[in-house]
Short mmCIF file of N, CA and C in Angstrom, two decimals:
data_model
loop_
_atom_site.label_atom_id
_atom_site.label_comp_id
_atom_site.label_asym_id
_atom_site.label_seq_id
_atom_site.Cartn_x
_atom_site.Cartn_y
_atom_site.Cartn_z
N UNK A 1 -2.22 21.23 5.56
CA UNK A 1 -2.04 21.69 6.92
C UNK A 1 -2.07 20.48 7.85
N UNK A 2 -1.01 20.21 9.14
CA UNK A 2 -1.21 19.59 9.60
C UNK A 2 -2.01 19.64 10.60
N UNK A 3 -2.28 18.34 10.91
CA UNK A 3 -3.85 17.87 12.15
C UNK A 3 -3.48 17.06 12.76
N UNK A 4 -4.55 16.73 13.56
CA UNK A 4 -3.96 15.27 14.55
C UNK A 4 -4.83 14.11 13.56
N UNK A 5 -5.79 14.52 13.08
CA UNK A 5 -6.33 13.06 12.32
C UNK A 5 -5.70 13.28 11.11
N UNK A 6 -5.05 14.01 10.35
CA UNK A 6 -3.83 13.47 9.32
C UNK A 6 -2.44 12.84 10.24
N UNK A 7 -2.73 13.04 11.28
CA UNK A 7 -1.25 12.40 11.78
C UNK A 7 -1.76 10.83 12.01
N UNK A 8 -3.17 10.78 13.00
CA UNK A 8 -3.80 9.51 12.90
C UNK A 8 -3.97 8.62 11.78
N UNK A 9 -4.31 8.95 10.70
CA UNK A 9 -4.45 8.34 9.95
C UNK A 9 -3.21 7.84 9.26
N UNK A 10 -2.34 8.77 8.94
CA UNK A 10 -1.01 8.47 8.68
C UNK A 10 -0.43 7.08 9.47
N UNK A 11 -0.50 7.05 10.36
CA UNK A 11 0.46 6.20 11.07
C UNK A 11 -0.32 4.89 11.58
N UNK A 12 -1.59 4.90 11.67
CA UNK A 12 -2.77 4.05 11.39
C UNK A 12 -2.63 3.25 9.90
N UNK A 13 -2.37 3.56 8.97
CA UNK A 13 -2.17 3.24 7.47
C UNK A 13 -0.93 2.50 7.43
N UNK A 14 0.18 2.97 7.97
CA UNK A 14 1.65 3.11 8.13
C UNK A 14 1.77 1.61 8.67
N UNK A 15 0.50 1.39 10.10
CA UNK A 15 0.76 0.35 10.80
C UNK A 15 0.36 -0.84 10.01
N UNK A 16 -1.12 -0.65 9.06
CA UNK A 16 -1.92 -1.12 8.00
C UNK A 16 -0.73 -1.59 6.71
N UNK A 17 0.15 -1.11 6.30
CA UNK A 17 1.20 -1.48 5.17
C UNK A 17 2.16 -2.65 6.01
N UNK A 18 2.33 -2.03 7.21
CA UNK A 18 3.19 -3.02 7.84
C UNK A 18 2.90 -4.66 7.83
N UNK A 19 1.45 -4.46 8.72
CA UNK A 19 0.56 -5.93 8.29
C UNK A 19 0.08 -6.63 7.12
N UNK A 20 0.08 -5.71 6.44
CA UNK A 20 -0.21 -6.51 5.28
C UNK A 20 1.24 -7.29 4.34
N UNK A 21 2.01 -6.38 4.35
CA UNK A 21 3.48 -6.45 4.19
C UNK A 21 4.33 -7.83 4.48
N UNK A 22 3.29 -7.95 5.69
CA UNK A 22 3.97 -9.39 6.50
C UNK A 22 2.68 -10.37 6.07
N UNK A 23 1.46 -9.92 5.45
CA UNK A 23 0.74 -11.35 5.47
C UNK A 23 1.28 -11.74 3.84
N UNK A 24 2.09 -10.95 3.34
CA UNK A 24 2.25 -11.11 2.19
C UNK A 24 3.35 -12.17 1.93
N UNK A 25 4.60 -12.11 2.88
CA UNK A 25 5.35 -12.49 2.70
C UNK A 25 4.99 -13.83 2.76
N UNK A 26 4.29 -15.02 3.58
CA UNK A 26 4.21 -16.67 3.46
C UNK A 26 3.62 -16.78 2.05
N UNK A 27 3.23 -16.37 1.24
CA UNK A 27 2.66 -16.62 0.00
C UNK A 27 3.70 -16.88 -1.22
N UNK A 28 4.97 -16.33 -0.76
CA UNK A 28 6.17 -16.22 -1.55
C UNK A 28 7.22 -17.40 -0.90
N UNK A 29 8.26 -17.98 -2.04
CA UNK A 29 8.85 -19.43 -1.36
C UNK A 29 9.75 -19.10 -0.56
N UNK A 30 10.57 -19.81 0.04
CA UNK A 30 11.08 -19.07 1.47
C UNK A 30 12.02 -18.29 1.07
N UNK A 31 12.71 -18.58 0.17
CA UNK A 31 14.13 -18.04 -0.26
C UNK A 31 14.11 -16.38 -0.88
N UNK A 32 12.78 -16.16 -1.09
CA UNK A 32 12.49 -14.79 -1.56
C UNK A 32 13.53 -13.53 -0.86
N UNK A 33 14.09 -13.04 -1.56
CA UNK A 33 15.08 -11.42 -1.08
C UNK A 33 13.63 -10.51 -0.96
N UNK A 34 13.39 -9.84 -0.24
CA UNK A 34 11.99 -8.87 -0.21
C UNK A 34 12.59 -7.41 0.33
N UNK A 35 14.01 -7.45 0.46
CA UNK A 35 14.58 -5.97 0.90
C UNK A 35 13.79 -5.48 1.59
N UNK A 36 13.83 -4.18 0.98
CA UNK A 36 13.10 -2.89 1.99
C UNK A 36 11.44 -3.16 1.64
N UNK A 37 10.90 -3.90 1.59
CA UNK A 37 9.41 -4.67 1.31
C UNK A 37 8.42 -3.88 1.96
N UNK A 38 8.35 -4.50 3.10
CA UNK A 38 8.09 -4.37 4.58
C UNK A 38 8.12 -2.60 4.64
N UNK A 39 9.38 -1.81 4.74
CA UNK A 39 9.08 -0.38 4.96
C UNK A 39 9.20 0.36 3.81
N UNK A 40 9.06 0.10 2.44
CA UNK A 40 8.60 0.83 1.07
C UNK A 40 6.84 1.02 1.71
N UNK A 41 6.25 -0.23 1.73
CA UNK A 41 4.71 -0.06 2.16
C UNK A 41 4.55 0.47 3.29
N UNK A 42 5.02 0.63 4.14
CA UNK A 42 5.01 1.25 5.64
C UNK A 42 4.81 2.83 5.06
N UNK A 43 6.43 3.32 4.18
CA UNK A 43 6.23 4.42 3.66
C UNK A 43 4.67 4.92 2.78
N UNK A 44 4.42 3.93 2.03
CA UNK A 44 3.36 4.05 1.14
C UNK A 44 1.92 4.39 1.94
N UNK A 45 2.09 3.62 2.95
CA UNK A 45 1.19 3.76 3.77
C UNK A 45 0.54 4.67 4.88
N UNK A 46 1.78 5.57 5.20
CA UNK A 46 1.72 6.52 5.93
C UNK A 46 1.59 8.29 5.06
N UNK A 47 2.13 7.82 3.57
CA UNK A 47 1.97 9.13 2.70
C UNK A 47 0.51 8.95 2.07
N UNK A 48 -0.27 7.51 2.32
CA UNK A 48 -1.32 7.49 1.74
C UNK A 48 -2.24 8.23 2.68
N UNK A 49 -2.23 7.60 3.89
CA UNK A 49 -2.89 8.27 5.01
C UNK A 49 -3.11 9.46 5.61
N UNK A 50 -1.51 10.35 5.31
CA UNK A 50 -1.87 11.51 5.52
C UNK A 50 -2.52 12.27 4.18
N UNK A 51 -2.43 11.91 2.88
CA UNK A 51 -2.43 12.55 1.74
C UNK A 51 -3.89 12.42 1.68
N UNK A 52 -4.64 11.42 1.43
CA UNK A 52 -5.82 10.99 1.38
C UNK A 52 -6.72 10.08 2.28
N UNK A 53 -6.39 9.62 3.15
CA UNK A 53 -7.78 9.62 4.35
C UNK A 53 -7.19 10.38 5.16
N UNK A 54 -6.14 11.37 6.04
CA UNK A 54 -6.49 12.52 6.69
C UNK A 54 -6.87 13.52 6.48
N UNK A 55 -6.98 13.66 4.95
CA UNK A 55 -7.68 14.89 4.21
C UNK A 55 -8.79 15.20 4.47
N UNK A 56 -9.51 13.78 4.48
CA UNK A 56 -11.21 13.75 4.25
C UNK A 56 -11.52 13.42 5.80
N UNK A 57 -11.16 13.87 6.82
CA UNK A 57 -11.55 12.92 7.81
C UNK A 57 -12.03 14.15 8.41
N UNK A 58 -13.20 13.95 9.16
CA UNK A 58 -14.30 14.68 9.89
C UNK A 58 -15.66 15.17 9.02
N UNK A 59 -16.16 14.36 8.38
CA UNK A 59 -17.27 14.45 7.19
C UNK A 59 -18.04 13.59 7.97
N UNK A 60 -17.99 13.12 9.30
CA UNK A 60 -18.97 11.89 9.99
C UNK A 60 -18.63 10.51 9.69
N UNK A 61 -18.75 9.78 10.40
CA UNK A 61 -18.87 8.32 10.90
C UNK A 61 -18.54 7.27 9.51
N UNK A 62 -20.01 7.21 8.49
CA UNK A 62 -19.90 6.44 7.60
C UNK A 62 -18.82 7.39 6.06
N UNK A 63 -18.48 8.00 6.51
CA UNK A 63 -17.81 8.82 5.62
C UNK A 63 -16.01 8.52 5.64
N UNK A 64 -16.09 8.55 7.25
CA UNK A 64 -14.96 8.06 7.88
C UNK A 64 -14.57 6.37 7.37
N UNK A 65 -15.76 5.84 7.75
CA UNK A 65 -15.47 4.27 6.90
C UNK A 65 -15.58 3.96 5.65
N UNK A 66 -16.23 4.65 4.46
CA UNK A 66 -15.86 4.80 3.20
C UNK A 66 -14.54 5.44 3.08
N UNK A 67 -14.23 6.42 3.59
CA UNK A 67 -12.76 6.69 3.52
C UNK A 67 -11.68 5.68 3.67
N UNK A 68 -11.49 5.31 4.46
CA UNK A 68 -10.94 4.18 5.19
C UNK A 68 -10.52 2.80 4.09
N UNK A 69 -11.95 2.51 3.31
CA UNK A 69 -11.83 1.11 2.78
C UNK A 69 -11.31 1.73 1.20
N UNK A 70 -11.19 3.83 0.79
CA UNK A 70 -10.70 4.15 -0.31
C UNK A 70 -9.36 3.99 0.11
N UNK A 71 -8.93 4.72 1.61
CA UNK A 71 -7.23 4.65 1.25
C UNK A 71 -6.75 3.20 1.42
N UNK A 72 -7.41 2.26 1.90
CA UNK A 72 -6.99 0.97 2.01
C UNK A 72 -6.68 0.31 0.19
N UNK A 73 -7.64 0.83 -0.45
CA UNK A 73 -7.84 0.52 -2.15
C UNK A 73 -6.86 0.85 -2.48
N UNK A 74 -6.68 2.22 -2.54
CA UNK A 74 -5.63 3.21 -2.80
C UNK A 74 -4.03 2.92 -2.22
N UNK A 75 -4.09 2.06 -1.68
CA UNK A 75 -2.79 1.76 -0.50
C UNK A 75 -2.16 0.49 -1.37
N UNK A 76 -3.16 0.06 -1.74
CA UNK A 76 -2.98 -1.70 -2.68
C UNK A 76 -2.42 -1.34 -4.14
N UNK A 77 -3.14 -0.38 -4.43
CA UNK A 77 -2.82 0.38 -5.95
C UNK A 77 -1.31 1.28 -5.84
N UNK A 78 -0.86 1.63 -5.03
CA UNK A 78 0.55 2.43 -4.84
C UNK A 78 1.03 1.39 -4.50
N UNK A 79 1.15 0.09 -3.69
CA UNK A 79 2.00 -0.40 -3.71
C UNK A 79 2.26 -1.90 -4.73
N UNK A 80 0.89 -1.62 -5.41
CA UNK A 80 1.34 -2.58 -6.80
C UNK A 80 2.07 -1.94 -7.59
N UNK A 81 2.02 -0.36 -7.73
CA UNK A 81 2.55 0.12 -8.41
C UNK A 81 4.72 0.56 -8.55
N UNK A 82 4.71 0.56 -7.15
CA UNK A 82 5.48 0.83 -6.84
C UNK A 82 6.51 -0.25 -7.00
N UNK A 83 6.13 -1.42 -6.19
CA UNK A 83 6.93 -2.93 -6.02
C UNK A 83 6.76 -2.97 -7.95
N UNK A 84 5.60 -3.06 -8.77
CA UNK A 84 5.46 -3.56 -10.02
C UNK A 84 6.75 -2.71 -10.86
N UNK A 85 7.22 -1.39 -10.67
CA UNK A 85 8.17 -0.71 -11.24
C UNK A 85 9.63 -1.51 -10.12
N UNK A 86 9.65 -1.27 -8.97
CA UNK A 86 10.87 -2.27 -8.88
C UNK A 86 11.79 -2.99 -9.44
N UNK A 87 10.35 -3.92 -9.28
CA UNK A 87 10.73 -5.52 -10.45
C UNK A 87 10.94 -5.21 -11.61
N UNK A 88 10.49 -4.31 -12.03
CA UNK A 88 11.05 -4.18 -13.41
C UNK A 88 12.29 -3.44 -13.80
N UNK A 89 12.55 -2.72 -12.65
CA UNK A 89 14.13 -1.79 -13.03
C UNK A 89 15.14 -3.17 -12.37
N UNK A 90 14.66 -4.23 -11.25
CA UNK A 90 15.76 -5.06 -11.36
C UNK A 90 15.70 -6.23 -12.45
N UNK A 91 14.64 -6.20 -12.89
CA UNK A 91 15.10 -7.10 -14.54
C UNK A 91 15.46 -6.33 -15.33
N UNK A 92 15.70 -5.04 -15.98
CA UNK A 92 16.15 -4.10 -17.21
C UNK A 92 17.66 -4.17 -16.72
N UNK A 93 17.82 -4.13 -15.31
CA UNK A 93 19.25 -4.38 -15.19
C UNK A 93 20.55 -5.35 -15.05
N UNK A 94 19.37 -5.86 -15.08
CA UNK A 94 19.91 -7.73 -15.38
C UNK A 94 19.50 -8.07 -16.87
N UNK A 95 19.09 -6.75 -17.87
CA UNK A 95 19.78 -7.12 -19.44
C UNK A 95 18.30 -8.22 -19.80
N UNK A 96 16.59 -7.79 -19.32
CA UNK A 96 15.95 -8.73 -19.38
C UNK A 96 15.04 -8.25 -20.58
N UNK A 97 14.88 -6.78 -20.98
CA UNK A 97 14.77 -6.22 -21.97
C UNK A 97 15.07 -5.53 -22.76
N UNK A 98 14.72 -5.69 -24.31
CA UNK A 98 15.25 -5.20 -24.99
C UNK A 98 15.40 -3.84 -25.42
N UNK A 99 14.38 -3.16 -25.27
CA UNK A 99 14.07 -1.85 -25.13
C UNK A 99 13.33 -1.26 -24.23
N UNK A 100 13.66 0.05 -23.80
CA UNK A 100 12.62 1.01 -22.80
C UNK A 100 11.22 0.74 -23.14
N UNK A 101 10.82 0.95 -24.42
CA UNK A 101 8.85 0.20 -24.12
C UNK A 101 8.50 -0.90 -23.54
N UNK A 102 9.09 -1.49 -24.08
CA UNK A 102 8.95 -3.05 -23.67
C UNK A 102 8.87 -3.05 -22.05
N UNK A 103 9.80 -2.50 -21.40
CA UNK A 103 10.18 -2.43 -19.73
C UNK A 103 9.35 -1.87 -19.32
N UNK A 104 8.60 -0.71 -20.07
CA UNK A 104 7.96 0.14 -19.79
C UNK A 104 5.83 -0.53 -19.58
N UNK A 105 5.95 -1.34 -20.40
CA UNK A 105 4.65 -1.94 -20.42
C UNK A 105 4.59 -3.20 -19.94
N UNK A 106 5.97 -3.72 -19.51
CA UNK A 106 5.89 -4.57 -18.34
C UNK A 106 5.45 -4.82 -17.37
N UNK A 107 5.51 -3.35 -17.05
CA UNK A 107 5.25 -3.03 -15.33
C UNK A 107 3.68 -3.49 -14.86
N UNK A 108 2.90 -3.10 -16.17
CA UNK A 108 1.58 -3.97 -15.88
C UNK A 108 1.78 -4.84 -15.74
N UNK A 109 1.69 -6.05 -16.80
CA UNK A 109 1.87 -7.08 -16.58
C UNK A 109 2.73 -7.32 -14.92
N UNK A 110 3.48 -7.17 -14.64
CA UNK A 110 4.27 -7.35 -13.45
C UNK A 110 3.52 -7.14 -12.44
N UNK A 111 2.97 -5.93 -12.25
CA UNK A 111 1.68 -5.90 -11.55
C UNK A 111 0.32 -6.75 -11.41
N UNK A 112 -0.14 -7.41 -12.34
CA UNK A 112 -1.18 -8.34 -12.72
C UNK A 112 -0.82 -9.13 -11.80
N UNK A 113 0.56 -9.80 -12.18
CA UNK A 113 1.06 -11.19 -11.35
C UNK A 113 0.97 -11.09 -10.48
N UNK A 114 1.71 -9.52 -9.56
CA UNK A 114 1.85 -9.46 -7.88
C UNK A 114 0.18 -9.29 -7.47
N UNK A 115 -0.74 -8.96 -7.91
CA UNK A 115 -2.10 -8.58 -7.88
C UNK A 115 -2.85 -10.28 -7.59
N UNK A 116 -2.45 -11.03 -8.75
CA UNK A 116 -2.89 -12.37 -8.42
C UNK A 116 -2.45 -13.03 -7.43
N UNK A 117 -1.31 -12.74 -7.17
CA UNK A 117 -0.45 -13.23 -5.95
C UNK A 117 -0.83 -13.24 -4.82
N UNK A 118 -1.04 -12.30 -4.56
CA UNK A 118 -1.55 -11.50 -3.77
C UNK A 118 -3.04 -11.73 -3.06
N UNK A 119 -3.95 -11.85 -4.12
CA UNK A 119 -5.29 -12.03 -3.77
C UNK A 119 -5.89 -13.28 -2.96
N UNK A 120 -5.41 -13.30 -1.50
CA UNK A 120 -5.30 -14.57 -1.01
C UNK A 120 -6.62 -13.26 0.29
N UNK A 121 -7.35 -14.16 1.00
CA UNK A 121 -8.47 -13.95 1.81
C UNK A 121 -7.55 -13.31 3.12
N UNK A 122 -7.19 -13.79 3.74
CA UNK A 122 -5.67 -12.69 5.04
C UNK A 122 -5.06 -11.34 4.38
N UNK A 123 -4.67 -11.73 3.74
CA UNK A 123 -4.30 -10.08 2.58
C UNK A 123 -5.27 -9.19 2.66
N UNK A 124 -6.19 -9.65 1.94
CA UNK A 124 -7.21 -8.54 2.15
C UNK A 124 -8.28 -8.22 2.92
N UNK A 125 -8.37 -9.06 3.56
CA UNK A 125 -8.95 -8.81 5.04
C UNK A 125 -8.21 -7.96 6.31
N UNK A 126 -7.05 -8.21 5.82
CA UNK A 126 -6.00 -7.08 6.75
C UNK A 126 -6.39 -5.84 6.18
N UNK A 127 -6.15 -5.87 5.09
CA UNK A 127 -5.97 -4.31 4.39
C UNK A 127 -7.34 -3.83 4.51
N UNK A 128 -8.00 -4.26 4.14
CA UNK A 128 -9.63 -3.68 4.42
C UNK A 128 -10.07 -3.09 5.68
N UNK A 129 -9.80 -4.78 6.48
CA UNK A 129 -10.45 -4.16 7.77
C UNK A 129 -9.19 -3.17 8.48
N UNK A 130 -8.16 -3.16 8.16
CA UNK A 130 -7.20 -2.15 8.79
C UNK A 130 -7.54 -0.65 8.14
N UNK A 131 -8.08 -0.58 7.01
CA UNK A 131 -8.38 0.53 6.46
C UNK A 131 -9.87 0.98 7.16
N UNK A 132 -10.36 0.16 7.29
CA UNK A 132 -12.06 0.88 8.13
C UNK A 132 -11.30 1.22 8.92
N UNK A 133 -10.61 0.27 9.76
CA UNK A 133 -10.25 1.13 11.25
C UNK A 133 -9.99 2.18 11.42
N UNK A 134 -8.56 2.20 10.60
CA UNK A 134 -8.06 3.71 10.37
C UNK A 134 -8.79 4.64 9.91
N UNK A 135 -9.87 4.38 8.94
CA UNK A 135 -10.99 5.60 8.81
C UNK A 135 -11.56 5.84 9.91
N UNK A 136 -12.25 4.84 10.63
CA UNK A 136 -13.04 5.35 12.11
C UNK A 136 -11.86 6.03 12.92
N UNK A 137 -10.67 5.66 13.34
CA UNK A 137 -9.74 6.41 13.84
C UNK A 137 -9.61 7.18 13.99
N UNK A 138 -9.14 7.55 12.34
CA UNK A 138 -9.16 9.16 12.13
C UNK A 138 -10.17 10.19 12.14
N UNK A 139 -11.61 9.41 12.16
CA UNK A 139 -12.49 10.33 12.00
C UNK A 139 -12.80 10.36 13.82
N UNK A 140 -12.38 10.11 14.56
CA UNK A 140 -12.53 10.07 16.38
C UNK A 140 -11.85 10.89 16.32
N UNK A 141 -9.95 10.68 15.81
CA UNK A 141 -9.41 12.63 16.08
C UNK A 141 -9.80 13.57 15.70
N UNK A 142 -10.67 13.26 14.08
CA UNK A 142 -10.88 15.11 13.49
C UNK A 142 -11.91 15.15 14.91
N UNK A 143 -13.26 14.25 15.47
CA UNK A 143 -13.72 14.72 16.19
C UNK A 143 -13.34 15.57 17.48
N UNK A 144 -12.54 14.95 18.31
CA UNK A 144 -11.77 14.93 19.37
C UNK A 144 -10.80 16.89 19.03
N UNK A 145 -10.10 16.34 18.22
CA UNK A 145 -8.92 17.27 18.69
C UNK A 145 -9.07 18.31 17.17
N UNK A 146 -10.20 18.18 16.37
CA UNK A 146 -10.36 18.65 15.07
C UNK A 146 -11.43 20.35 15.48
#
């Protein structure tokens, strides 16, 4: 059912994929293609928000900020997952494996890398502290308008 703190949180998260999206990109060499990068996580971010921290939002304050730092977790994990299958349907199509398992148990590995990549102190300090926020956020609308 919709709410105003599933809409808050949604688009709070949404804004949260965006930033992180972009602290991601200087970590990669300049020449990187990153396509739809930037708004795959935007998307990820706004279906995380409404799906799971506007769900839970109006349980109180510190509930609101445990929420917050889960869909922020949860936000990192869909979009390793997501970008990690990517990369791997544009190497199977560029003839990089030999069989569907193989491609198929890639995607970890592929993930590992973007995960290490990734794990730089701005990265996740965005995503974290953008995820408390958005938990306190959302938990001010369930108050407010809930």
């Amino acid at each position: 059912m919709p709410t105003a703190a599933r809409l808050i949180a949604a688009l709070c998260l949404a804004v949260v994929g965006w930033l992180v999206s972009e602290a991601i990109r200087p970590l990669y060499p300049p020449n990187t293609n990153f396509g739809l990068f930037n708004y795959v996580n935007t998307a990820l971010g706004f279906y995380t928000g409404w799906t799971i921290l506007g769900r839970r939002a109006g349980r109180g304050m510190a509930a609101g900020i445990s929420n917050g730092f889960t869909a922020a977790l949860m936000l990192l994990l869909f979009g390793l997952l997501v970008q990690s299958v990517n990369e791997m349907l544009r190497l199977a199509f560029a003839r990089h494996y030999k069989g569907g398992f193989e491609a198929v148990t890639d995607i970890f590995a592929i993930g590992l890398d973007f995960a290490v990549k990734i794990a730089d102190g701005q990265v996740l300090i965005t995503l974290f502290v953008g995820g408390i926020l958005s938990g306190i956020l959302a938990e001010i609308a369930a108050r407010r308008w809930g």
